Amino acid sequence: MIEKIVTYEIKRAVARKKVITIIGITLLFEVGVYVALSQVKTPRIETILGPISSLLWLVGVLLPQSLLLHFITISISSGALSEEYEQGTVDFFLTKPITRLQFLTGKYLGGFLLVTLVYAFMVFLSLMLSELLFGSQIDLGYLPALFLSVEFSSLTFFSIAFMIGEVLRRSSLAFLISSTVLIGSILIGTVLEFVSRLTGSSIFTSIAIALPAWGAVELPYIYAQGIPNASLIVQALEIFPAISGTEIEAIAYVVLYSGVSTVLAFVSFLNRDIPKRVS
Amino acid sequence: MTISVKGLVKYYGNKEVLKGVSLTAERGAVTAVLGPNGAGKTTTIRIIMTLIFPTKGEVSILGQDPFRHKKVFRKVGYVQELPNLPQFLTGRELLRMSSKIKGASKEDVDRVLKIVGMEENADKKIAKYSKGMTQRIAIAEALLGDPEVLVMDEPNIGTDPVLNYNMRETLKEMKKEGKTILMTTHVLEDVKKVADKVYLLYQGKVFFEGTPEDLVKKFLGVVVITEASNVEVAERSLKELDYVRGFKVEGNKLVIRLSEDRREELLHYLVTSGVGIRSFYLDQELEEAYITALKEAEKVDRENSNL
């Protein structure tokens, strides 16, 4: 039964203009980045890019996950449940031989599968464009694990937005609040790190690391630092270059935020009444 | 009994919207739940359909607790009030998806489309449907899989007379096949024509339970209509009878309200008085009975709240 809801969720998302827009943005973003890199031909840039041109697939794979992928994730998951309430279609499914648990699991997995497909499309474009514009790419063996780390870290804001969408049952409000949490924790994290340097107290760095954005954004970068000769690209793309945390910390915070949010979403959905159409 | 609801209580915050509602719906019968807006009809139906959790009370469908055994919904069709269906699907896509969920056959999709007269429009997006067409598809969806139980929450909103007629005929067929139908409605014509049992809800409580005839008898008395060739004699004769609560004259027709069911005695009396009876039949003024019952319910409620 869950697979039927997953299929429905993908169809529903594709039918919405929002997802078409996301795919359009993705295409523009990836093409724009690579075309820009290939067109800037000053001697200095060529000197910098020369040694790493065979690793430029990393740019398109890592750059979206700094911010764009999290927004896409929020956009998809904030509406996964709340739009069903707004359109009143949740009644349709819950009066069928489908349990609430199956329905919610289907919606969660369907939404996350869509995020995966969008990111896979980004990765595909990165590989294609980097090969096309900068020649043969190397170290692609790191790609599967990097892909998984991006997917895993995107669970943070996927789950937060999913939970807020269920609790508030308003898609626009869920999108706004989740986006604010993302941007807010990036800004606060940066400020906290600055304060930490001024005061010399590591407590502020610890707080910055504990904010939702750090683990979600940094985990793939931490992993990518292990790729030979990739440090220049990683440093250039990182949002939190100054905050140094470990891979374990990043994983722990992703698990914590996505775990707590998912549990809250499930508890709420399994125990609350389904109201008549809310808008 | 196929559907059984016992002592349903529902609070929204401090507001008690259901105050111990109990009802049953039997096989081979249509059970209608009536009541003014806000009486608790939709809340009761939404609890039966597991969309709302009761604060207290029990629900059973085909002997199972639907909150614990969702599989029971394979045998239940449901038409929601003002159906909200996924707009991006076509009618046929929706029915196919639903048939997979309910375990119904592909062929069943064509069968239900035919019942509601939507074969030609089945491949249009639901977003393009009129209110009536959406209602037709919702009814078709509820009939998928030949359900043993049909639950409908005001299914007539936005429907045309042809669909209403077809729907009534379908309900009669389903009754003959031994299916159970539970519906809320404001359309008393449907109640009169198909309902076997009526529950009247008022302010979250069952105020009346019985057949539609019982409703009329209890709140209007027995109403007979007779056509007489000598109306003046009939008027004089009727005034002498203590069990005649009142009557009105409409041309040659007399609408007579009796305080108790003494129809045979009345007929004999009118015939022997030389009234010239042309026809004599029982009338079910359900609408009037319903309104009278509501007034009575309001009075009782006021008295109770004054205590």
Coordinates of C-alpha atoms in Angstrom, one line a residue:
Chain A
M1 CA 0.0 0.0 0.0
I2 CA 2.9 2.4 0.8
E3 CA 4.2 2.1 -2.8
K4 CA 0.8 3.3 -4.1
I5 CA 1.1 6.5 -2.0
V6 CA 4.7 7.0 -3.1
T7 CA 3.6 6.8 -6.7
Y8 CA 0.7 9.2 -6.0
E9 CA 3.1 11.6 -4.3
I10 CA 5.5 11.7 -7.2
K11 CA 2.6 12.2 -9.7
R12 CA 1.1 14.9 -7.5
A13 CA 4.4 16.7 -7.2
V14 CA 5.2 16.5 -10.9
A15 CA 1.7 17.8 -11.7
R16 CA 2.4 20.9 -9.6
K17 CA 4.0 23.9 -11.3
K18 CA 6.3 24.2 -8.3
V19 CA 8.2 21.1 -9.2
I20 CA 8.5 22.1 -12.9
T21 CA 9.9 25.4 -11.6
I22 CA 12.4 23.6 -9.4
I23 CA 13.6 21.5 -12.4
G24 CA 13.9 24.7 -14.4
I25 CA 15.9 26.4 -11.7
T26 CA 18.2 23.3 -11.4
L27 CA 18.9 23.4 -15.1
L28 CA 19.7 27.1 -15.1
F29 CA 21.8 26.8 -12.0
E30 CA 24.0 23.9 -13.2
V31 CA 24.4 25.2 -16.8
G32 CA 25.0 28.8 -15.5
V33 CA 27.8 27.6 -13.1
Y34 CA 29.7 25.6 -15.7
V35 CA 29.2 28.0 -18.6
A36 CA 30.5 30.8 -16.3
L37 CA 33.6 28.7 -15.3
S38 CA 34.3 27.9 -18.9
Q39 CA 33.9 31.4 -20.2
V40 CA 36.2 33.2 -17.8
K41 CA 39.5 32.8 -19.5
T42 CA 42.0 35.1 -17.7
P43 CA 45.5 33.7 -17.3
R44 CA 45.1 33.8 -13.5
I45 CA 41.8 31.8 -13.5
E46 CA 43.3 29.4 -16.0
T47 CA 46.3 28.9 -13.7
I48 CA 44.0 28.2 -10.8
L49 CA 41.5 26.0 -12.7
G50 CA 44.1 24.1 -14.7
P51 CA 45.2 21.6 -12.0
I52 CA 41.6 21.0 -10.8
S53 CA 39.8 21.0 -14.1
S54 CA 39.4 17.2 -14.0
L55 CA 37.7 17.6 -10.6
L56 CA 35.2 20.3 -11.6
W57 CA 32.4 17.7 -11.5
L58 CA 32.5 18.4 -7.7
V59 CA 31.3 22.0 -8.2
G60 CA 28.0 21.0 -9.6
V61 CA 27.6 18.2 -7.1
L62 CA 28.5 20.2 -4.0
L63 CA 27.4 23.7 -4.7
P64 CA 23.6 23.1 -4.8
Q65 CA 23.6 21.4 -1.5
S66 CA 25.0 24.6 0.2
L67 CA 21.6 26.2 -0.1
L68 CA 19.6 25.5 -3.2
L69 CA 19.0 21.8 -2.5
H70 CA 17.8 22.6 1.0
F71 CA 15.3 25.1 -0.4
I72 CA 14.1 22.6 -2.9
T73 CA 13.8 20.1 -0.2
I74 CA 11.8 22.5 2.0
S75 CA 9.6 23.4 -1.0
I76 CA 8.8 19.7 -1.6
S77 CA 8.3 18.5 1.9
S78 CA 6.5 21.5 3.4
G79 CA 3.6 20.9 1.0
A80 CA 3.6 17.1 1.2
L81 CA 1.0 16.9 3.9
S82 CA -0.2 20.4 4.3
E83 CA -1.4 20.7 0.7
E84 CA -3.4 17.5 1.2
Y85 CA -5.2 19.3 4.1
E86 CA -5.6 22.5 2.2
Q87 CA -7.2 20.6 -0.7
G88 CA -9.1 18.3 1.5
T89 CA -7.7 15.2 -0.3
V90 CA -6.4 13.6 2.9
D91 CA -10.0 12.4 3.6
F92 CA -10.0 10.5 0.3
F93 CA -7.0 8.3 1.4
L94 CA -7.8 7.9 5.0
T95 CA -11.2 6.5 4.3
K96 CA -9.6 3.7 2.3
P97 CA -8.0 0.5 3.6
I98 CA -4.8 2.5 4.3
T99 CA -3.6 3.1 7.8
R100 CA -2.4 6.5 8.8
L101 CA 1.1 5.1 9.3
Q102 CA 1.1 3.7 5.7
F103 CA -0.2 7.0 4.3
L104 CA 2.4 9.1 6.2
T105 CA 5.3 6.8 5.4
G106 CA 4.2 6.8 1.7
K107 CA 4.1 10.6 1.7
Y108 CA 7.5 10.9 3.4
L109 CA 9.2 8.4 1.1
G110 CA 7.5 9.8 -2.0
G111 CA 8.7 13.3 -1.1
F112 CA 12.2 12.2 -0.4
L113 CA 12.3 10.1 -3.5
L114 CA 11.5 13.3 -5.4
V115 CA 14.3 15.2 -3.7
T116 CA 16.6 12.3 -4.7
L117 CA 15.5 12.5 -8.3
V118 CA 16.0 16.3 -8.4
Y119 CA 19.5 15.9 -6.9
A120 CA 20.3 13.0 -9.3
F121 CA 19.3 15.3 -12.1
M122 CA 21.7 18.0 -10.8
V123 CA 24.5 15.4 -10.5
F124 CA 23.8 14.1 -14.0
L125 CA 24.0 17.7 -15.4
S126 CA 27.3 18.3 -13.4
L127 CA 28.9 15.2 -14.9
M128 CA 27.8 15.9 -18.4
L129 CA 28.7 19.6 -18.4
S130 CA 32.1 19.1 -16.7
E131 CA 33.0 16.4 -19.1
L132 CA 31.8 18.5 -22.0
L133 CA 33.5 21.8 -21.0
F134 CA 36.6 20.7 -19.1
G135 CA 37.4 17.3 -20.5
S136 CA 37.7 13.9 -18.8
Q137 CA 36.8 13.9 -15.0
I138 CA 38.6 11.8 -12.4
D139 CA 38.0 10.4 -8.9
L140 CA 34.4 9.6 -9.8
G141 CA 34.6 6.7 -7.4
Y142 CA 33.9 9.2 -4.6
L143 CA 30.6 10.2 -6.2
P144 CA 28.3 7.5 -4.8
A145 CA 29.3 8.2 -1.2
L146 CA 29.2 11.9 -1.8
F147 CA 25.8 11.5 -3.3
L148 CA 24.6 9.6 -0.2
S149 CA 26.1 12.1 2.1
V150 CA 24.2 14.9 0.4
E151 CA 21.0 12.9 0.5
F152 CA 21.5 12.0 4.1
S153 CA 22.2 15.6 5.1
S154 CA 19.2 16.9 3.2
L155 CA 17.0 14.8 5.5
T156 CA 17.4 17.5 8.1
F157 CA 15.4 20.2 6.4
F158 CA 13.2 17.7 4.6
S159 CA 12.1 16.3 8.0
I160 CA 11.8 19.8 9.7
A161 CA 9.6 21.1 6.9
F162 CA 7.6 17.9 6.8
M163 CA 6.9 18.1 10.5
I164 CA 6.0 21.8 10.4
G165 CA 3.7 21.2 7.4
E166 CA 1.9 18.5 9.4
V167 CA 1.7 20.4 12.7
L168 CA 0.5 23.7 11.1
R169 CA -1.3 22.2 8.2
R170 CA -0.5 25.3 6.1
S171 CA 1.9 24.9 3.2
S172 CA 3.0 28.6 2.9
L173 CA 3.5 29.0 6.6
A174 CA 5.5 25.7 6.7
F175 CA 7.7 26.9 3.8
L176 CA 8.3 30.3 5.4
I177 CA 9.2 28.9 8.9
S178 CA 11.4 26.1 7.6
S179 CA 13.3 28.5 5.3
T180 CA 13.7 30.9 8.2
V181 CA 15.2 28.1 10.3
L182 CA 17.6 27.4 7.5
I183 CA 18.7 30.9 6.8
G184 CA 18.5 31.9 10.4
S185 CA 20.7 29.1 11.6
I186 CA 23.3 29.8 8.9
L187 CA 23.4 33.5 9.9
I188 CA 23.4 32.8 13.7
G189 CA 26.1 30.1 13.2
T190 CA 28.3 32.6 11.4
V191 CA 27.8 35.2 14.1
L192 CA 28.4 32.7 16.9
E193 CA 31.7 31.6 15.3
F194 CA 32.7 35.3 15.0
V195 CA 31.9 35.8 18.7
S196 CA 33.8 32.6 19.6
R197 CA 36.9 34.1 17.9
L198 CA 36.5 37.4 19.7
T199 CA 36.0 35.9 23.1
G200 CA 38.2 32.8 22.6
S201 CA 35.4 30.7 24.0
S202 CA 34.7 27.4 22.2
I203 CA 31.2 27.2 23.6
F204 CA 29.9 29.5 20.8
T205 CA 31.4 27.2 18.2
S206 CA 29.7 24.3 19.9
I207 CA 26.4 26.1 19.7
A208 CA 26.9 27.0 16.0
I209 CA 27.6 23.3 15.3
A210 CA 24.5 22.3 17.1
L211 CA 22.3 24.5 15.0
P212 CA 20.2 22.7 12.3
A213 CA 22.1 24.2 9.3
W214 CA 25.6 23.2 10.2
G215 CA 25.4 19.4 10.0
A216 CA 23.0 19.6 7.1
V217 CA 25.3 21.8 5.0
E218 CA 28.7 20.7 6.2
L219 CA 28.6 16.9 6.1
P220 CA 29.2 16.5 2.4
Y221 CA 32.0 19.0 2.5
I222 CA 33.7 17.1 5.4
Y223 CA 33.5 14.0 3.3
A224 CA 34.7 15.8 0.1
Q225 CA 37.8 17.1 1.9
G226 CA 39.0 13.5 1.7
I227 CA 39.1 13.6 -2.1
P228 CA 42.7 14.2 -3.3
N229 CA 43.4 17.7 -4.6
A230 CA 39.8 18.7 -4.0
S231 CA 40.5 21.0 -1.0
L232 CA 40.6 24.2 -3.2
I233 CA 37.1 23.5 -4.6
V234 CA 35.7 22.5 -1.1
Q235 CA 37.1 25.6 0.5
A236 CA 35.7 27.9 -2.2
L237 CA 32.2 26.4 -1.9
E238 CA 31.8 26.0 1.8
I239 CA 29.3 28.1 3.7
F240 CA 30.9 27.5 7.1
P241 CA 34.6 27.5 6.3
A242 CA 35.5 28.8 9.7
I243 CA 33.5 26.4 11.8
S244 CA 35.4 23.2 12.3
G245 CA 33.5 20.2 13.4
T246 CA 33.9 16.5 12.9
E247 CA 32.0 14.1 10.6
I248 CA 30.6 12.3 13.6
E249 CA 29.2 15.6 15.0
A250 CA 27.6 16.4 11.6
I251 CA 26.0 12.9 11.3
A252 CA 24.8 13.1 14.9
Y253 CA 23.0 16.5 14.3
V254 CA 21.5 15.3 11.1
V255 CA 20.2 12.2 12.9
L256 CA 19.0 14.3 15.8
Y257 CA 17.1 17.0 13.8
S258 CA 15.6 14.7 11.2
G259 CA 14.8 12.0 13.8
V260 CA 13.1 14.3 16.2
S261 CA 11.2 16.1 13.4
T262 CA 10.1 12.8 11.9
V263 CA 8.9 11.4 15.2
L264 CA 7.0 14.6 15.9
A265 CA 5.3 14.5 12.5
F266 CA 4.3 10.9 13.0
V267 CA 3.0 11.4 16.5
S268 CA 1.0 14.4 15.3
F269 CA -0.5 12.7 12.3
L270 CA -1.3 9.5 14.1
N271 CA -3.1 11.2 17.0
R272 CA -4.8 14.3 15.6
D273 CA -8.2 14.6 14.0
I274 CA -8.4 15.3 10.3
P275 CA -10.3 18.5 10.0
K276 CA -12.6 19.3 7.1
R277 CA -10.9 21.2 4.3
V278 CA -9.0 24.1 5.9
S279 CA -8.9 26.6 3.1
Chain B
M1 CA -26.0 -4.9 12.6
T2 CA -23.4 -3.7 10.2
I3 CA -22.6 -0.3 11.6
S4 CA -22.8 0.2 15.3
V5 CA -22.0 3.4 17.2
K6 CA -22.2 3.4 21.0
G7 CA -22.1 6.4 23.2
L8 CA -20.0 8.7 21.0
V9 CA -18.8 11.7 22.8
K10 CA -16.6 14.3 21.1
Y11 CA -15.1 17.4 22.6
Y12 CA -13.4 20.2 20.7
G13 CA -11.7 22.0 23.4
N14 CA -14.4 22.7 26.0
K15 CA -17.2 22.3 23.5
E16 CA -19.1 19.0 23.6
V17 CA -20.3 18.5 20.0
L18 CA -21.4 14.9 20.5
K19 CA -23.1 14.0 23.7
G20 CA -23.4 10.2 23.7
V21 CA -24.6 9.4 20.2
S22 CA -25.6 5.8 19.6
L23 CA -26.9 4.4 16.3
T24 CA -27.0 1.3 14.2
A25 CA -27.4 0.6 10.5
E26 CA -28.7 -2.8 9.5
R27 CA -28.1 -4.9 6.4
G28 CA -30.6 -4.4 3.5
A29 CA -31.7 -1.0 4.8
V30 CA -31.0 2.6 4.3
T31 CA -30.4 4.5 7.6
A32 CA -30.7 8.3 7.3
V33 CA -29.2 10.7 9.8
L34 CA -31.1 14.0 9.9
G35 CA -30.6 17.2 11.8
P36 CA -30.0 20.9 11.4
N37 CA -26.5 22.2 10.6
G38 CA -24.2 21.8 13.6
A39 CA -26.3 18.9 15.0
G40 CA -23.3 16.5 14.8
K41 CA -24.1 14.5 11.7
T42 CA -20.8 15.1 9.9
T43 CA -18.8 14.6 13.1
T44 CA -20.5 11.3 13.6
I45 CA -19.8 10.2 10.0
R46 CA -16.2 11.4 10.2
I47 CA -15.7 9.4 13.4
I48 CA -17.2 6.3 11.8
M49 CA -14.8 6.8 8.9
T50 CA -11.9 7.2 11.3
L51 CA -11.1 10.8 10.3
I52 CA -11.8 12.0 13.8
F53 CA -11.1 10.2 17.1
P54 CA -14.0 10.1 19.5
T55 CA -13.3 11.4 23.0
K56 CA -15.4 8.5 24.3
G57 CA -17.5 5.7 22.7
E58 CA -17.2 2.8 20.3
V59 CA -17.5 2.3 16.6
S60 CA -17.9 -1.0 14.8
I61 CA -18.2 -1.7 11.1
L62 CA -19.0 -5.3 10.0
G63 CA -18.1 -6.4 13.6
Q64 CA -14.6 -4.7 13.6
D65 CA -13.2 -1.6 15.1
P66 CA -12.3 0.5 12.0
F67 CA -9.6 2.4 14.0
R68 CA -7.8 -0.9 14.5
H69 CA -8.7 -2.8 11.4
K70 CA -8.5 -0.4 8.4
K71 CA -8.8 -3.4 6.0
V72 CA -12.5 -3.3 6.8
F73 CA -12.6 -0.3 4.5
R74 CA -12.2 -2.6 1.5
K75 CA -15.9 -3.3 2.0
V76 CA -16.9 0.3 2.7
G77 CA -17.7 3.0 0.1
Y78 CA -17.7 6.6 1.3
V79 CA -19.0 9.8 -0.3
Q80 CA -17.8 12.8 1.6
E81 CA -19.7 16.0 1.9
L82 CA -18.5 18.3 -1.0
P83 CA -15.9 15.7 -2.2
N84 CA -12.3 17.0 -2.5
L85 CA -10.6 14.8 -5.0
P86 CA -7.0 15.1 -6.4
Q87 CA -7.5 17.7 -9.1
F88 CA -4.5 16.6 -11.3
L89 CA -6.0 13.2 -11.9
T90 CA -8.6 12.3 -14.5
G91 CA -11.8 10.7 -13.2
R92 CA -10.6 7.4 -14.7
E93 CA -7.1 7.7 -13.1
L94 CA -8.7 8.3 -9.7
L95 CA -11.0 5.3 -10.0
R96 CA -8.1 3.1 -11.2
M97 CA -5.9 4.2 -8.3
S98 CA -8.8 3.6 -5.9
S99 CA -9.6 0.2 -7.4
K100 CA -6.0 -0.8 -6.7
I101 CA -6.2 0.4 -3.1
K102 CA -9.5 -1.3 -2.5
G103 CA -8.6 -4.5 -4.4
A104 CA -11.3 -4.0 -7.0
S105 CA -11.1 -5.1 -10.6
K106 CA -10.2 -2.9 -13.6
E107 CA -13.6 -3.8 -15.1
D108 CA -15.3 -2.4 -12.1
V109 CA -14.2 1.1 -13.1
D110 CA -16.3 0.9 -16.2
R111 CA -19.2 -0.5 -14.3
V112 CA -19.3 2.4 -11.8
L113 CA -18.7 5.0 -14.5
K114 CA -21.8 3.7 -16.2
I115 CA -23.9 3.9 -13.1
V116 CA -23.1 7.6 -12.6
G117 CA -23.2 8.4 -16.4
M118 CA -19.6 9.6 -16.6
E119 CA -18.2 7.3 -19.3
E120 CA -17.8 10.2 -21.7
N121 CA -16.1 12.6 -19.2
A122 CA -14.0 10.0 -17.4
D123 CA -10.8 11.1 -19.2
K124 CA -11.0 14.7 -18.3
K125 CA -9.0 16.2 -15.4
I126 CA -11.1 16.4 -12.2
A127 CA -10.0 20.1 -12.1
K128 CA -12.2 20.7 -15.2
Y129 CA -15.3 19.0 -13.7
S130 CA -18.4 20.9 -12.6
K131 CA -19.5 20.4 -9.0
G132 CA -22.1 17.8 -10.2
M133 CA -19.5 15.9 -12.2
T134 CA -17.1 15.8 -9.2
Q135 CA -20.0 14.4 -7.1
R136 CA -20.7 11.8 -9.7
I137 CA -17.1 10.6 -9.7
A138 CA -17.1 10.6 -5.9
I139 CA -20.2 8.4 -5.9
A140 CA -18.7 6.1 -8.6
E141 CA -15.6 5.8 -6.4
A142 CA -17.6 4.9 -3.4
L143 CA -19.4 2.2 -5.4
L144 CA -16.1 0.6 -6.6
G145 CA -15.5 -2.9 -5.4
D146 CA -19.2 -3.5 -4.8
P147 CA -19.0 -2.4 -1.1
E148 CA -21.1 -4.1 1.6
V149 CA -21.4 -0.8 3.3
L150 CA -22.0 2.6 1.8
V151 CA -21.6 5.7 4.0
M152 CA -22.6 9.0 2.5
D153 CA -22.4 12.5 4.0
E154 CA -24.9 14.7 2.2
P155 CA -24.4 13.1 -1.2
N156 CA -26.9 15.3 -3.0
I157 CA -25.0 18.6 -2.8
G158 CA -24.5 19.8 -6.4
T159 CA -26.3 16.9 -8.0
D160 CA -29.0 17.2 -10.6
P161 CA -32.4 15.4 -10.6
V162 CA -31.3 12.7 -13.0
L163 CA -28.4 11.7 -10.8
N164 CA -30.6 11.9 -7.7
Y165 CA -33.1 9.6 -9.4
N166 CA -30.3 7.2 -10.5
M167 CA -28.8 7.3 -7.0
R168 CA -32.1 6.4 -5.4
E169 CA -32.5 3.5 -7.8
T170 CA -29.0 2.3 -7.0
L171 CA -29.7 2.5 -3.3
K172 CA -32.9 0.5 -3.7
E173 CA -30.9 -2.1 -5.7
M174 CA -28.2 -2.2 -3.0
K175 CA -30.9 -2.7 -0.3
K176 CA -32.2 -5.6 -2.2
E177 CA -28.7 -7.1 -2.4
G178 CA -28.5 -6.8 1.4
K179 CA -26.1 -3.9 1.6
T180 CA -26.0 -1.4 4.4
I181 CA -26.4 2.2 3.7
L182 CA -25.9 5.0 6.1
M183 CA -26.4 8.6 5.0
T184 CA -26.8 12.1 6.3
T185 CA -29.0 14.3 4.2
H186 CA -31.1 17.4 4.2
V187 CA -33.2 16.0 1.2
L188 CA -36.3 14.7 2.9
E189 CA -37.6 13.4 -0.5
D190 CA -34.8 10.8 -0.4
V191 CA -35.6 9.9 3.1
K192 CA -39.2 9.4 2.2
K193 CA -38.4 7.3 -0.8
V194 CA -35.5 5.1 0.3
A195 CA -34.9 5.3 4.1
D196 CA -36.0 2.5 6.4
K197 CA -34.8 4.1 9.6
V198 CA -34.2 7.7 10.6
Y199 CA -32.1 9.2 13.4
L200 CA -32.7 12.8 14.2
L201 CA -29.7 14.5 15.8
Y202 CA -30.1 17.8 17.7
Q203 CA -27.2 19.5 19.5
G204 CA -25.1 16.4 19.5
K205 CA -27.8 14.1 20.8
V206 CA -30.1 11.6 19.2
F207 CA -33.5 13.2 19.6
F208 CA -35.5 10.6 17.6
E209 CA -35.0 7.1 16.3
G210 CA -37.4 5.2 14.2
T211 CA -38.9 4.7 10.8
P212 CA -39.9 7.8 8.7
E213 CA -43.5 6.8 9.4
D214 CA -42.9 6.8 13.1
L215 CA -41.4 10.3 12.8
V216 CA -44.5 11.6 11.1
K217 CA -46.8 9.7 13.6
K218 CA -44.9 11.0 16.6
F219 CA -44.7 14.7 15.6
L220 CA -47.6 15.2 13.3
G221 CA -50.0 12.4 14.3
V222 CA -51.5 10.3 11.5
V223 CA -52.2 12.4 8.4
V224 CA -54.7 11.1 5.8
I225 CA -55.7 12.7 2.6
T226 CA -59.2 12.1 1.3
E227 CA -61.1 13.4 -1.7
A228 CA -64.8 13.9 -1.1
S229 CA -67.7 14.9 -3.3
N230 CA -69.4 16.6 -0.5
V231 CA -66.8 18.7 1.3
E232 CA -69.2 20.7 3.5
V233 CA -70.7 17.5 5.0
A234 CA -67.2 16.2 5.6
E235 CA -66.2 19.4 7.4
R236 CA -69.2 19.2 9.7
S237 CA -68.6 15.5 10.4
L238 CA -64.9 15.9 11.2
K239 CA -65.6 18.5 13.8
E240 CA -67.5 16.0 15.8
L241 CA -64.6 13.6 16.1
D242 CA -62.4 13.9 19.2
Y243 CA -59.5 12.0 17.6
V244 CA -59.2 14.5 14.7
R245 CA -56.5 16.9 15.7
G246 CA -57.2 19.2 12.8
F247 CA -57.9 19.4 9.1
K248 CA -57.6 21.7 6.1
V249 CA -59.5 21.9 2.9
E250 CA -57.9 22.2 -0.5
G251 CA -60.7 22.2 -3.1
N252 CA -62.2 18.7 -2.9
K253 CA -59.2 17.4 -0.9
L254 CA -59.2 17.2 2.8
V255 CA -55.9 16.8 4.7
I256 CA -56.9 15.3 8.1
R257 CA -54.5 15.0 11.1
L258 CA -55.4 12.3 13.6
S259 CA -54.1 12.2 17.2
E260 CA -53.9 8.4 16.9
D261 CA -54.0 5.8 14.2
R262 CA -57.8 5.4 13.8
R263 CA -57.9 5.5 10.0
E264 CA -60.3 2.6 9.6
E265 CA -62.8 4.1 12.0
L266 CA -62.6 7.4 10.3
L267 CA -63.1 5.9 6.8
H268 CA -66.2 4.1 8.1
Y269 CA -67.5 7.2 9.7
L270 CA -67.0 9.4 6.6
V271 CA -68.6 6.8 4.3
T272 CA -71.7 6.4 6.5
S273 CA -72.0 10.2 6.9
G274 CA -72.6 10.5 3.1
V275 CA -69.4 12.5 2.4
G276 CA -68.9 10.6 -0.9
I277 CA -65.3 9.4 -0.6
R278 CA -63.4 9.2 -3.8
S279 CA -60.0 8.4 -2.4
F280 CA -58.5 7.9 1.1
Y281 CA -54.8 7.4 1.8
L282 CA -52.1 7.9 4.4
D283 CA -49.9 10.8 3.8
Q284 CA -46.3 11.2 5.0
E285 CA -45.7 14.9 5.5
L286 CA -42.1 14.2 6.4
E287 CA -41.0 17.8 6.0
E288 CA -43.6 19.1 8.4
A289 CA -42.9 16.3 10.8
Y290 CA -39.2 17.1 10.7
I291 CA -39.8 20.8 11.3
T292 CA -42.2 20.0 14.2
A293 CA -39.6 17.5 15.6
L294 CA -36.9 20.2 15.5
K295 CA -39.1 22.7 17.3
E296 CA -39.8 20.0 19.9
A297 CA -36.1 19.2 20.2
E298 CA -35.3 22.9 20.7
K299 CA -38.0 23.2 23.4
V300 CA -36.7 20.1 25.2
D301 CA -33.1 21.4 25.0
R302 CA -34.2 24.8 26.3
E303 CA -36.0 23.2 29.2
N304 CA -33.0 21.0 30.0
S305 CA -30.6 24.0 30.0
N306 CA -33.0 25.9 32.3
L307 CA -32.9 23.1 34.9

